[in-house]
Amino acid sequence: MNKKKRNMILLAAALVILVIVYMAVMEMNRRSEEAADTSVALYSGQVSNITEVIIQNSDEASPFFHITKTDGQWSSQTDSSRELDSDKVSAELTDLTQLTADQMVVENAEDMSEYGLDTPVTTLTISDDTGTQVWYFGDKNSVTNQYYVYKEGETTVYTVSLNTYNIVISENEADLVVETETETETETEETESDTSSVTDETSEN
């Protein structure tokens, strides 16, 4: 075997080894990512199928957020005078239904009181064409800054981030109302005023 042929064989063998190593590394990374991703979606339905959303704190007699959809139109159950913007509602619900639990704490909890879930601080209820899903939020873990949560009808306890919990309790029907012409004109005037101020400052400089 001449030297040129031997070198080609060695190069081919090296290439095969590199390919094998590359594939092994990719597989290890894939498994590592799967192992690291322990998040679980809270809601398992489609936003377009939702017909009712209720959010209530345990220290309040009535829900602070309660909207329903009838014949494609959303309405407030906490303040009938509010006219809700369907596009705003859809955008808000998209954010709400994409929330996830960070990780599972225990699969079959025997005592929900250990997590403050026997008397939850907040309840999130979402109804759609398949039924109703309810999530209960309990105590806050002072070490991880996460809240315990579980789904009605199940015994698995999860944790959600402080940010996720804040998104739930900060839902505000007032942000979903239809803008009146007066409000739109006011916003336009404020924008024009701000633009004019910037222009004047630029001219002076």
Tab-separated table of C-alpha atoms in Angstrom:
chain	number	residue	atom	x	y	z
A	1	MET	CA	0.000	0.000	0.000
A	2	ASN	CA	1.495	3.310	-1.039
A	3	LYS	CA	1.706	6.295	1.246
A	4	LYS	CA	-0.998	8.304	-0.557
A	5	LYS	CA	-3.555	5.505	-0.280
A	6	ARG	CA	-2.723	4.955	3.382
A	7	ASN	CA	-3.238	8.654	4.143
A	8	MET	CA	-6.616	8.628	2.433
A	9	ILE	CA	-7.717	5.657	4.525
A	10	LEU	CA	-6.545	7.397	7.696
A	11	LEU	CA	-8.408	10.575	6.743
A	12	ALA	CA	-11.584	8.602	6.022
A	13	ALA	CA	-11.301	6.822	9.365
A	14	ALA	CA	-10.761	10.135	11.164
A	15	LEU	CA	-13.818	11.583	9.439
A	16	VAL	CA	-15.959	8.630	10.544
A	17	ILE	CA	-14.741	9.052	14.113
A	18	LEU	CA	-15.547	12.786	14.048
A	19	VAL	CA	-19.046	12.069	12.777
A	20	ILE	CA	-19.608	9.493	15.521
A	21	VAL	CA	-18.326	11.877	18.195
A	22	TYR	CA	-20.497	14.708	16.841
A	23	MET	CA	-23.626	12.546	16.885
A	24	ALA	CA	-22.845	11.362	20.418
A	25	VAL	CA	-22.428	14.939	21.644
A	26	MET	CA	-25.687	16.017	19.981
A	27	GLU	CA	-27.542	13.121	21.598
A	28	MET	CA	-26.102	13.968	25.011
A	29	ASN	CA	-27.170	17.595	24.619
A	30	ARG	CA	-30.659	16.543	23.574
A	31	ARG	CA	-31.051	14.286	26.586
A	32	SER	CA	-29.660	16.986	28.861
A	33	GLU	CA	-32.170	19.528	27.555
A	34	GLU	CA	-35.040	17.074	28.003
A	35	ALA	CA	-33.951	16.344	31.539
A	36	ALA	CA	-33.614	20.042	32.357
A	37	ASP	CA	-37.025	20.995	30.953
A	38	THR	CA	-39.403	20.037	33.748
A	39	SER	CA	-42.040	22.665	32.991
A	40	VAL	CA	-45.688	21.659	32.686
A	41	ALA	CA	-48.363	23.672	30.899
A	42	LEU	CA	-51.168	24.725	33.231
A	43	TYR	CA	-53.851	24.967	30.559
A	44	SER	CA	-54.243	22.299	27.909
A	45	GLY	CA	-56.886	23.787	25.613
A	46	GLN	CA	-57.246	26.353	22.850
A	47	VAL	CA	-57.765	30.056	23.561
A	48	SER	CA	-60.462	30.292	20.893
A	49	ASN	CA	-62.527	27.669	22.742
A	50	ILE	CA	-62.503	29.422	26.122
A	51	THR	CA	-65.911	30.612	27.313
A	52	GLU	CA	-65.222	31.747	30.870
A	53	VAL	CA	-62.325	32.822	33.087
A	54	ILE	CA	-62.572	33.417	36.832
A	55	ILE	CA	-59.801	34.528	39.182
A	56	GLN	CA	-60.531	34.906	42.873
A	57	ASN	CA	-58.503	35.531	46.009
A	58	SER	CA	-59.499	33.639	49.128
A	59	ASP	CA	-59.811	36.822	51.191
A	60	GLU	CA	-62.380	38.292	48.817
A	61	ALA	CA	-66.057	37.375	48.669
A	62	SER	CA	-66.284	37.767	44.895
A	63	PRO	CA	-63.892	37.197	41.967
A	64	PHE	CA	-61.836	40.231	40.971
A	65	PHE	CA	-61.707	38.912	37.396
A	66	HIS	CA	-64.700	37.189	35.802
A	67	ILE	CA	-65.409	37.300	32.081
A	68	THR	CA	-67.654	35.146	29.923
A	69	LYS	CA	-68.149	34.691	26.188
A	70	THR	CA	-71.577	34.399	24.603
A	71	ASP	CA	-72.067	34.211	20.827
A	72	GLY	CA	-68.461	35.254	20.340
A	73	GLN	CA	-68.743	38.392	22.494
A	74	TRP	CA	-66.923	38.778	25.816
A	75	SER	CA	-68.578	40.476	28.767
A	76	SER	CA	-67.652	41.305	32.356
A	77	GLN	CA	-69.463	39.623	35.214
A	78	THR	CA	-67.964	41.955	37.807
A	79	ASP	CA	-69.070	45.172	36.106
A	80	SER	CA	-71.819	44.936	33.497
A	81	SER	CA	-71.123	48.503	32.345
A	82	ARG	CA	-67.771	47.478	30.884
A	83	GLU	CA	-67.656	46.847	27.142
A	84	LEU	CA	-64.818	44.424	26.505
A	85	ASP	CA	-62.616	44.431	23.406
A	86	SER	CA	-62.491	40.868	22.038
A	87	ASP	CA	-59.026	41.362	20.541
A	88	LYS	CA	-57.655	42.565	23.873
A	89	VAL	CA	-59.279	39.650	25.670
A	90	SER	CA	-57.807	37.133	23.220
A	91	ALA	CA	-54.330	38.621	23.635
A	92	GLU	CA	-54.649	38.573	27.426
A	93	LEU	CA	-55.899	34.990	27.471
A	94	THR	CA	-53.073	33.899	25.183
A	95	ASP	CA	-50.572	35.104	27.785
A	96	LEU	CA	-52.582	33.581	30.621
A	97	THR	CA	-52.981	30.159	29.039
A	98	GLN	CA	-49.302	29.880	28.115
A	99	LEU	CA	-48.277	29.874	31.764
A	100	THR	CA	-46.394	26.826	32.984
A	101	ALA	CA	-45.464	25.197	36.264
A	102	ASP	CA	-41.719	25.048	36.812
A	103	GLN	CA	-41.515	21.549	38.194
A	104	MET	CA	-43.346	18.771	39.994
A	105	VAL	CA	-42.931	18.655	43.774
A	106	VAL	CA	-44.838	15.478	44.587
A	107	GLU	CA	-46.926	13.225	42.361
A	108	ASN	CA	-49.414	11.950	44.930
A	109	ALA	CA	-49.739	14.466	47.729
A	110	GLU	CA	-51.482	13.068	50.801
A	111	ASP	CA	-51.745	16.302	52.757
A	112	MET	CA	-52.397	19.464	50.773
A	113	SER	CA	-52.066	21.551	53.939
A	114	GLU	CA	-48.285	21.051	53.761
A	115	TYR	CA	-48.341	23.363	50.742
A	116	GLY	CA	-51.137	25.696	51.835
A	117	LEU	CA	-53.392	24.147	49.234
A	118	ASP	CA	-56.122	23.093	51.652
A	119	THR	CA	-57.022	26.797	51.824
A	120	PRO	CA	-55.551	28.224	48.599
A	121	VAL	CA	-54.793	31.938	48.368
A	122	THR	CA	-55.899	32.241	44.745
A	123	THR	CA	-58.042	30.180	42.380
A	124	LEU	CA	-57.884	30.288	38.586
A	125	THR	CA	-60.796	28.767	36.674
A	126	ILE	CA	-60.907	28.373	32.899
A	127	SER	CA	-63.911	26.870	31.109
A	128	ASP	CA	-64.023	25.873	27.453
A	129	ASP	CA	-65.966	23.554	25.166
A	130	THR	CA	-64.429	20.499	26.856
A	131	GLY	CA	-65.231	21.427	30.450
A	132	THR	CA	-63.737	23.364	33.341
A	133	GLN	CA	-60.169	23.374	34.626
A	134	VAL	CA	-59.377	24.812	38.053
A	135	TRP	CA	-55.950	25.573	39.553
A	136	TYR	CA	-55.353	26.334	43.204
A	137	PHE	CA	-52.376	28.418	44.340
A	138	GLY	CA	-51.113	27.845	47.861
A	139	ASP	CA	-48.172	28.906	50.001
A	140	LYS	CA	-45.074	30.660	48.793
A	141	ASN	CA	-41.784	28.835	49.255
A	142	SER	CA	-39.626	31.429	50.999
A	143	VAL	CA	-36.424	29.796	49.742
A	144	THR	CA	-37.203	29.498	46.026
A	145	ASN	CA	-39.786	32.328	45.774
A	146	GLN	CA	-42.170	29.902	44.057
A	147	TYR	CA	-45.823	29.185	44.750
A	148	TYR	CA	-47.321	25.728	45.143
A	149	VAL	CA	-50.156	24.864	42.790
A	150	TYR	CA	-52.313	21.894	41.883
A	151	LYS	CA	-55.130	21.170	39.484
A	152	GLU	CA	-58.581	20.231	40.726
A	153	GLY	CA	-59.201	16.497	40.451
A	154	GLU	CA	-55.508	15.640	40.680
A	155	THR	CA	-53.069	15.112	43.547
A	156	THR	CA	-49.861	16.262	41.871
A	157	VAL	CA	-48.347	19.399	43.379
A	158	TYR	CA	-46.217	21.727	41.258
A	159	THR	CA	-44.398	25.000	41.783
A	160	VAL	CA	-44.822	28.118	39.673
A	161	SER	CA	-42.501	31.098	39.554
A	162	LEU	CA	-43.270	34.346	41.340
A	163	ASN	CA	-43.605	35.980	37.928
A	164	THR	CA	-46.226	33.427	36.841
A	165	TYR	CA	-48.242	33.956	40.006
A	166	ASN	CA	-48.036	37.726	39.606
A	167	ILE	CA	-49.369	37.456	36.046
A	168	VAL	CA	-52.418	35.619	37.365
A	169	ILE	CA	-53.225	37.998	40.210
A	170	SER	CA	-52.536	41.115	38.142
A	171	GLU	CA	-55.237	40.346	35.576
A	172	ASN	CA	-57.398	43.441	35.244
A	173	GLU	CA	-60.673	43.723	33.366
A	174	ALA	CA	-60.187	47.472	33.061
A	175	ASP	CA	-57.313	46.810	30.662
A	176	LEU	CA	-59.670	44.967	28.313
A	177	VAL	CA	-62.340	47.575	27.737
A	178	VAL	CA	-63.093	49.100	24.356
A	179	GLU	CA	-61.387	52.465	23.917
A	180	THR	CA	-63.723	55.394	23.323
A	181	GLU	CA	-63.031	58.077	20.736
A	182	THR	CA	-62.242	60.540	23.538
A	183	GLU	CA	-59.600	58.230	24.991
A	184	THR	CA	-58.075	57.684	21.552
A	185	GLU	CA	-58.002	61.419	20.830
A	186	THR	CA	-56.378	62.095	24.219
A	187	GLU	CA	-53.666	59.505	23.566
A	188	THR	CA	-53.041	61.000	20.116
A	189	GLU	CA	-52.777	64.523	21.527
A	190	GLU	CA	-50.336	63.332	24.219
A	191	THR	CA	-48.206	61.597	21.590
A	192	GLU	CA	-48.183	64.677	19.349
A	193	SER	CA	-47.299	66.855	22.354
A	194	ASP	CA	-44.395	64.596	23.288
A	195	THR	CA	-43.165	64.586	19.674
A	196	SER	CA	-43.399	68.380	19.495
A	197	SER	CA	-41.410	68.759	22.710
A	198	VAL	CA	-38.640	66.523	21.397
A	199	THR	CA	-38.571	68.480	18.096
A	200	ASP	CA	-38.332	71.828	19.923
A	201	GLU	CA	-35.501	70.585	22.117
A	202	THR	CA	-33.653	69.306	19.064
A	203	SER	CA	-34.060	72.651	17.266
A	204	GLU	CA	-32.725	74.555	20.255
A	205	ASN	CA	-29.645	72.363	20.353
